[in-house]
XYZ file of C-alpha atoms in Angstrom:
446
model
C -1.952 18.671 -24.024
C -2.026 19.370 -20.288
C -1.124 16.332 -18.171
C -4.296 16.387 -16.060
C -6.370 16.537 -19.233
C -4.467 13.590 -20.698
C -5.249 11.536 -17.605
C -8.857 12.721 -17.541
C -9.370 11.933 -21.211
C -8.007 8.430 -20.734
C -10.005 7.813 -17.565
C -13.268 9.147 -18.918
C -13.065 6.993 -22.058
C -11.921 3.631 -20.621
C -14.608 0.947 -20.408
C -14.781 -2.425 -18.687
C -14.894 -4.132 -22.092
C -11.376 -2.863 -22.826
C -9.944 -4.726 -19.843
C -8.349 -8.069 -20.607
C -9.339 -11.155 -18.589
C -5.868 -11.014 -16.977
C -6.448 -7.439 -15.784
C -9.923 -8.284 -14.447
C -8.719 -11.340 -12.528
C -5.706 -9.499 -11.113
C -7.833 -6.523 -10.042
C -10.180 -8.817 -8.139
C -7.183 -10.205 -6.243
C -6.138 -6.641 -5.374
C -9.635 -6.017 -4.009
C -9.626 -9.272 -2.042
C -6.231 -8.354 -0.590
C -7.605 -4.939 0.378
C -10.569 -6.516 2.172
C -8.214 -8.733 4.163
C -6.157 -5.769 5.345
C -9.244 -3.686 6.157
C -10.866 -6.488 8.166
C -7.622 -7.227 10.027
C -7.131 -3.554 10.849
C -10.716 -2.736 11.804
C -10.302 -3.635 15.488
C -7.001 -1.819 16.095
C -6.945 1.031 18.601
C -6.278 3.910 16.147
C -9.138 2.703 13.935
C -11.487 2.529 16.903
C -10.598 6.172 17.601
C -11.467 7.170 14.044
C -14.651 5.107 14.259
C -15.681 6.958 17.429
C -15.050 10.289 15.718
C -17.068 9.288 12.652
C -19.963 8.290 14.876
C -19.753 11.575 16.798
C -19.670 13.652 13.624
C -22.579 11.786 12.040
C -23.384 11.418 8.358
C -25.954 10.034 5.954
C -25.929 6.234 5.793
C -24.442 5.909 2.332
C -21.651 3.355 2.729
C -20.623 0.586 5.121
C -17.792 0.914 7.631
C -15.515 -2.073 8.258
C -16.005 -1.392 11.956
C -19.759 -1.902 11.522
C -22.688 0.312 10.604
C -22.898 2.947 7.907
C -21.971 6.599 7.469
C -21.466 9.076 4.657
C -19.364 8.033 1.685
C -16.562 10.426 2.665
C -16.538 9.111 6.243
C -16.449 5.544 4.926
C -13.494 6.406 2.692
C -11.693 7.898 5.697
C -12.232 5.006 8.082
C -11.918 2.170 5.558
C -8.764 3.723 4.119
C -7.206 3.956 7.561
C -8.255 0.429 8.565
C -6.641 -1.147 5.516
C -3.205 0.381 6.143
C -2.499 -0.356 9.784
C -1.410 -4.018 9.737
C 1.199 -3.351 7.020
C -0.001 -6.100 4.701
C -1.494 -3.955 1.924
C -0.202 -4.045 -1.638
C 2.695 -1.972 -3.016
C 3.954 -0.782 -6.412
C 7.733 -0.595 -6.765
C 8.089 2.184 -9.310
C 5.745 4.646 -7.616
C 6.261 3.442 -4.007
C 2.490 3.520 -3.452
C 0.116 1.277 -1.504
C -2.728 1.916 -3.945
C -5.405 -0.335 -2.493
C -5.591 1.538 0.787
C -6.510 4.823 -0.924
C -8.114 3.935 -4.256
C -10.385 1.079 -3.192
C -12.053 2.660 -0.124
C -12.958 5.759 -2.134
C -14.232 3.699 -5.056
C -16.050 1.205 -2.853
C -17.865 3.974 -0.960
C -19.171 5.527 -4.177
C -20.025 2.204 -5.802
C -22.046 1.091 -2.785
C -23.723 4.482 -2.327
C -24.757 4.705 -5.985
C -25.581 0.974 -6.213
C -23.167 0.427 -9.088
C -22.022 -2.921 -10.455
C -18.953 -5.017 -9.848
C -17.776 -4.206 -13.365
C -18.020 -0.503 -12.571
C -15.950 -0.984 -9.426
C -13.286 -3.047 -11.213
C -12.929 -0.411 -13.950
C -12.616 2.434 -11.447
C -9.969 0.579 -9.438
C -7.901 -0.091 -12.573
C -8.051 3.607 -13.473
C -7.232 4.752 -9.956
C -4.153 2.520 -9.806
C -3.084 3.689 -13.267
C -3.207 7.366 -12.402
C -1.561 7.268 -8.979
C 1.160 4.876 -10.155
C 2.067 7.192 -13.021
C 2.188 10.264 -10.813
C 4.223 8.382 -8.215
C 6.707 7.232 -10.837
C 7.064 10.791 -12.107
C 8.202 12.173 -8.729
C 10.044 9.184 -7.235
C 12.401 8.560 -5.632
C 13.271 12.125 -4.545
C 9.686 12.883 -3.442
C 9.783 9.926 -1.074
C 12.362 11.276 1.372
C 9.922 13.704 3.014
C 6.601 12.672 1.518
C 4.641 9.449 1.932
C 3.701 8.642 -1.681
C 0.609 6.675 -0.673
C -0.780 9.819 0.961
C 0.298 12.339 -1.657
C 0.121 10.561 -5.009
C -2.606 8.235 -3.776
C -4.989 11.184 -3.415
C -5.008 11.523 -7.218
C -5.873 7.842 -7.637
C -8.748 8.073 -5.182
C -10.070 11.171 -6.942
C -10.021 9.712 -10.437
C -11.553 6.390 -9.341
C -14.391 8.238 -7.616
C -14.752 10.559 -10.597
C -15.129 7.596 -12.938
C -17.895 6.090 -10.799
C -19.648 9.457 -10.544
C -19.556 9.635 -14.352
C -17.825 13.007 -14.410
C -17.038 14.744 -17.678
C -13.462 15.184 -18.852
C -13.479 18.794 -17.635
C -14.848 17.803 -14.234
C -12.155 15.115 -13.923
C -9.487 17.757 -14.559
C -10.947 19.829 -11.719
C -11.080 16.769 -9.464
C -7.391 16.061 -10.102
C -6.541 19.704 -9.472
C -8.255 19.802 -6.111
C -6.925 16.367 -5.170
C -3.395 17.625 -5.798
C -3.820 20.730 -3.714
C -4.841 18.522 -0.768
C -1.978 16.050 -1.225
C 0.003 15.708 2.006
C 1.667 13.193 4.306
C 5.078 13.559 5.956
C 7.356 10.769 7.187
C 8.082 12.403 10.550
C 5.712 9.977 12.289
C 8.376 7.288 11.884
C 10.452 8.906 14.657
C 7.697 8.415 17.242
C 6.024 5.310 15.839
C 2.909 7.507 15.822
C -0.561 6.675 14.485
C -0.265 9.214 11.665
C 0.289 6.714 8.858
C -3.332 5.585 9.120
C -4.433 9.206 8.835
C -2.415 9.410 5.617
C -4.300 6.659 3.819
C -7.699 7.568 5.259
C -7.400 11.240 4.377
C -6.033 10.495 0.915
C -9.100 8.362 0.171
C -11.419 10.934 1.744
C -9.781 13.940 0.058
C -9.812 12.288 -3.345
C -13.506 11.523 -3.010
C -14.197 15.059 -1.766
C -12.409 16.507 -4.806
C -14.535 14.383 -7.165
C -17.808 15.242 -5.402
C -17.048 18.960 -5.545
C -16.088 18.739 -9.218
C -19.451 17.124 -9.903
C -21.068 20.300 -8.571
C -18.961 22.517 -10.822
C -16.307 23.390 -8.229
C -13.233 24.250 -10.302
C -9.666 23.203 -9.654
C -6.246 24.067 -11.100
C -5.900 22.559 -14.567
C -2.115 22.168 -14.414
C -1.748 20.879 -10.862
C 1.056 18.504 -11.877
C 3.331 20.515 -14.171
C 2.383 24.086 -13.223
C 5.015 26.488 -11.891
C 3.483 26.208 -8.412
C 2.184 22.702 -8.879
C 2.847 19.256 -7.477
C 6.020 18.373 -9.392
C 8.036 21.514 -8.653
C 6.831 21.884 -5.077
C 7.319 18.300 -3.939
C 10.123 16.690 -5.954
C 13.765 17.625 -6.457
C 13.810 15.558 -9.632
C 10.727 14.625 -11.610
C 10.023 13.066 -14.982
C 6.785 14.328 -16.495
C 7.049 11.815 -19.350
C 6.052 9.057 -16.904
C 2.498 10.425 -16.895
C 1.760 9.600 -20.527
C 4.378 7.024 -21.547
C 2.434 3.931 -22.667
C -0.867 5.368 -21.431
C -3.688 3.361 -22.985
C -1.322 0.631 -24.188
C -0.702 -1.081 -20.839
C -2.302 -1.474 -17.445
C 0.030 -0.645 -14.600
C -2.084 -2.502 -12.078
C -0.382 -5.662 -13.367
C 2.906 -4.292 -11.965
C 1.454 -4.333 -8.459
C 3.107 -6.333 -5.663
C 1.581 -8.126 -2.684
C 3.009 -8.324 0.835
C 3.368 -11.554 2.788
C 5.154 -10.111 5.835
C 3.364 -7.728 8.233
C 5.968 -4.958 8.138
C 7.196 -2.100 5.996
C 7.906 -3.364 2.485
C 11.460 -2.025 2.722
C 12.199 -4.775 5.267
C 10.857 -7.668 3.183
C 13.961 -8.417 1.138
C 15.990 -9.030 4.306
C 13.163 -10.958 5.945
C 12.929 -13.299 2.936
C 16.661 -13.970 2.988
C 16.966 -14.440 6.745
C 13.977 -16.784 6.847
C 15.940 -18.852 4.327
C 18.872 -18.914 6.769
C 16.518 -19.918 9.591
C 15.120 -22.801 7.551
C 18.578 -23.984 6.564
C 20.426 -23.564 9.880
C 18.097 -22.472 12.719
C 21.027 -20.588 14.308
C 20.900 -19.756 18.019
C 21.715 -16.313 19.356
C 25.064 -17.625 20.582
C 25.970 -18.832 17.095
C 25.255 -15.429 15.514
C 28.306 -13.180 15.610
C 26.951 -10.412 13.358
C 24.510 -9.660 10.540
C 24.990 -7.025 7.857
C 22.092 -5.943 5.653
C 22.913 -3.826 2.608
C 20.136 -2.191 0.631
C 19.042 1.021 -1.128
C 18.964 4.465 0.463
C 15.183 4.722 0.904
C 15.116 1.475 2.864
C 17.795 2.741 5.232
C 16.194 6.195 5.536
C 12.843 4.715 6.551
C 13.802 1.589 8.526
C 17.170 2.146 10.252
C 16.070 1.805 13.896
C 17.892 -0.489 16.300
C 15.690 0.391 19.284
C 11.969 0.273 18.404
C 9.767 0.801 21.453
C 6.314 0.024 20.038
C 4.935 -2.852 18.010
C 4.270 -0.449 15.153
C 7.782 0.986 15.252
C 9.104 -2.587 15.107
C 7.427 -2.994 11.720
C 9.589 -0.106 10.500
C 12.843 -1.378 11.989
C 15.040 -3.280 9.558
C 17.104 -4.491 12.510
C 14.091 -5.814 14.415
C 12.554 -7.477 11.356
C 15.897 -9.101 10.546
C 16.302 -10.413 14.078
C 12.734 -11.668 14.169
C 13.164 -13.486 10.856
C 16.414 -15.302 11.644
C 15.421 -16.281 15.193
C 11.797 -17.302 14.568
C 11.532 -17.912 10.824
C 8.425 -15.739 10.573
C 7.290 -12.098 10.328
C 3.542 -12.461 10.008
C 0.608 -10.638 11.539
C 0.833 -12.486 14.863
C 4.603 -12.088 15.193
C 4.627 -8.350 15.869
C 3.565 -8.350 19.499
C 4.702 -7.078 22.897
C 6.321 -10.388 23.776
C 8.583 -10.377 20.718
C 9.162 -6.625 20.960
C 10.871 -7.049 24.341
C 12.204 -10.570 23.859
C 15.715 -10.755 25.381
C 17.247 -12.675 22.492
C 15.799 -10.384 19.834
C 16.946 -7.333 21.824
C 20.475 -8.688 22.123
C 20.633 -9.497 18.434
C 19.531 -5.971 17.436
C 22.931 -4.677 18.534
C 24.706 -7.195 16.305
C 22.903 -6.060 13.143
C 24.375 -3.411 10.875
C 22.386 -1.847 8.037
C 23.936 0.234 5.260
C 23.551 1.396 1.674
C 24.972 -0.625 -1.200
C 25.703 1.693 -4.180
C 24.853 -0.917 -6.814
C 21.577 -1.897 -5.161
C 20.737 1.779 -4.685
C 21.339 2.481 -8.372
C 18.699 -0.096 -9.329
C 16.023 1.344 -7.013
C 13.036 1.705 -7.418
C 12.926 -0.758 -10.328
C 14.418 -3.330 -7.959
C 13.966 -3.358 -4.179
C 17.025 -5.467 -3.486
C 19.243 -6.410 -0.569
C 22.173 -8.570 0.454
C 22.596 -10.138 3.866
C 25.821 -11.406 5.342
C 25.506 -13.592 8.428
C 28.753 -14.234 10.295
C 28.708 -17.164 12.714
C 30.761 -17.554 15.865
C 32.794 -20.334 14.217
C 33.954 -17.898 11.528
C 31.636 -19.165 8.802
C 29.894 -16.541 6.654
C 26.513 -17.003 4.945
C 25.803 -14.634 2.061
C 22.417 -14.210 0.379
C 21.069 -11.725 -2.152
C 17.675 -10.760 -3.592
C 16.522 -8.258 -6.202
C 12.783 -8.770 -5.711
C 10.966 -9.543 -2.441
C 8.370 -12.302 -2.461
C 5.139 -10.897 -3.878
C 6.696 -8.784 -6.636
C 5.604 -9.713 -10.179
C 9.134 -11.052 -10.710
C 8.778 -13.223 -7.590
C 5.035 -13.654 -7.634
C 2.540 -15.174 -5.246
C -0.287 -17.284 -6.656
C -3.986 -16.544 -6.416
C -4.264 -19.529 -4.075
C -1.633 -17.992 -1.795
C -3.538 -14.704 -1.749
C -6.755 -16.477 -0.818
C -4.864 -18.239 1.972
C -3.419 -14.884 3.080
C -6.943 -13.424 3.246
C -8.141 -16.393 5.267
C -5.267 -16.070 7.748
C -5.765 -12.323 8.143
C -9.452 -12.541 8.985
C -9.563 -14.785 12.033
C -11.994 -12.456 13.794
C -14.841 -13.269 11.412
C -16.618 -16.575 10.870
C -15.592 -19.132 8.256
C -18.975 -18.634 6.589
C -18.383 -14.898 6.200
C -14.878 -15.474 4.884
C -16.077 -17.901 2.260
C -18.862 -15.569 1.157
C -16.516 -12.587 0.815
C -14.078 -14.671 -1.230
C -16.869 -15.930 -3.495
C -18.312 -12.439 -3.998
C -14.995 -10.784 -4.843
C -13.712 -13.549 -7.119
C -16.992 -13.296 -9.061
C -17.215 -9.512 -8.752
C -17.915 -8.921 -12.445
C -21.193 -10.813 -12.024
C -22.474 -8.632 -9.175
C -25.069 -6.088 -10.243
C -25.089 -4.051 -7.029
C -21.949 -3.657 -4.914
C -24.109 -3.323 -1.808
C -23.824 -7.119 -1.899
C -20.091 -6.893 -1.213
C -20.622 -5.133 2.093
C -23.532 -7.260 3.297
C -21.197 -9.231 5.588
C -20.446 -6.113 7.668
């Protein structure tokens, strides 16, 4: 059977009742984590630009914007997808290298609110969206990831299928939605060089394009039925090595959303292993700049490709600099939302330490990627002492998990711009989402 049809058949048939309590509870935490990132990002300059554009373009008031007011569902998917990706605290899946929340949830949320669907409907659609984009991401990774931002490319499929589920599309219509999602899949890593705003466009457009594909399919707009495995399809065009078996292996027998990871540092996930380890050194020794002779961070190739930058010149670029994040961690013991600022960016001690940090690929660690996102750090002190630390799984991975209480605390800390009353209401609504009859309730605080 064609791969798109396999995914469509699975997605069309799955019901809320088939989800285990564990899957339901975990999915609600993913949604809560998404809300935290979207609220935290809603007042950032690039998001204000998108908000201005949305207002200028106009649109029916179908869904709420995290920046305030309402617009069309596709505009809401665009803006709310962009807002949730900018502070670099959104979730991540190791195997597919996808931040699923930032593309799947805004598309699903826009449709659920517009059509006045239930919390159970939203939960089911999110589970399906994660399932589909994770599988496609796993099939093309890691070779796809060198040029292409998986969240933008593979995430488009997840947004499309989640929206399609909520729109109650037929199996055939879902195949068309996947086909037209795939033909829109895009997102290149070149923005890293400039520290440009493009990454937010990636997530916003992936959510928007996925929803657009589903809405067109609902009207009978056809799409390629073999967009994944076709001779001119996604796999062959955008991956040097792909494994089509990842699409169907275990499909219907497991829920990949449970493999999802959460971020506790406000930077690229590929920096988190080193941050974890160097915060440990800070807590144990609190070394001064003068005591630090050199630091070597060894990791996998993708981490070095994306984050090897010893001279970031913007706050955003600093989040994608393994050297900066390492220096920040060992000198301050923190890499949270408030730590990436102009003061730290140009701090003399951090700047001096950047030149003492070497990053390189470790063949053994690289061989285990993407199943493990590991690193070793070697800190050499001026007295000749060497501190060595190693990690296979950053904090927040299922193998090194955060608790639900920690995720609630993370949400609370990320949303300082809204009142305590609003925070508490959002937490209550999302943690009891399966009891909500109309998801308009979820967005009442905005």
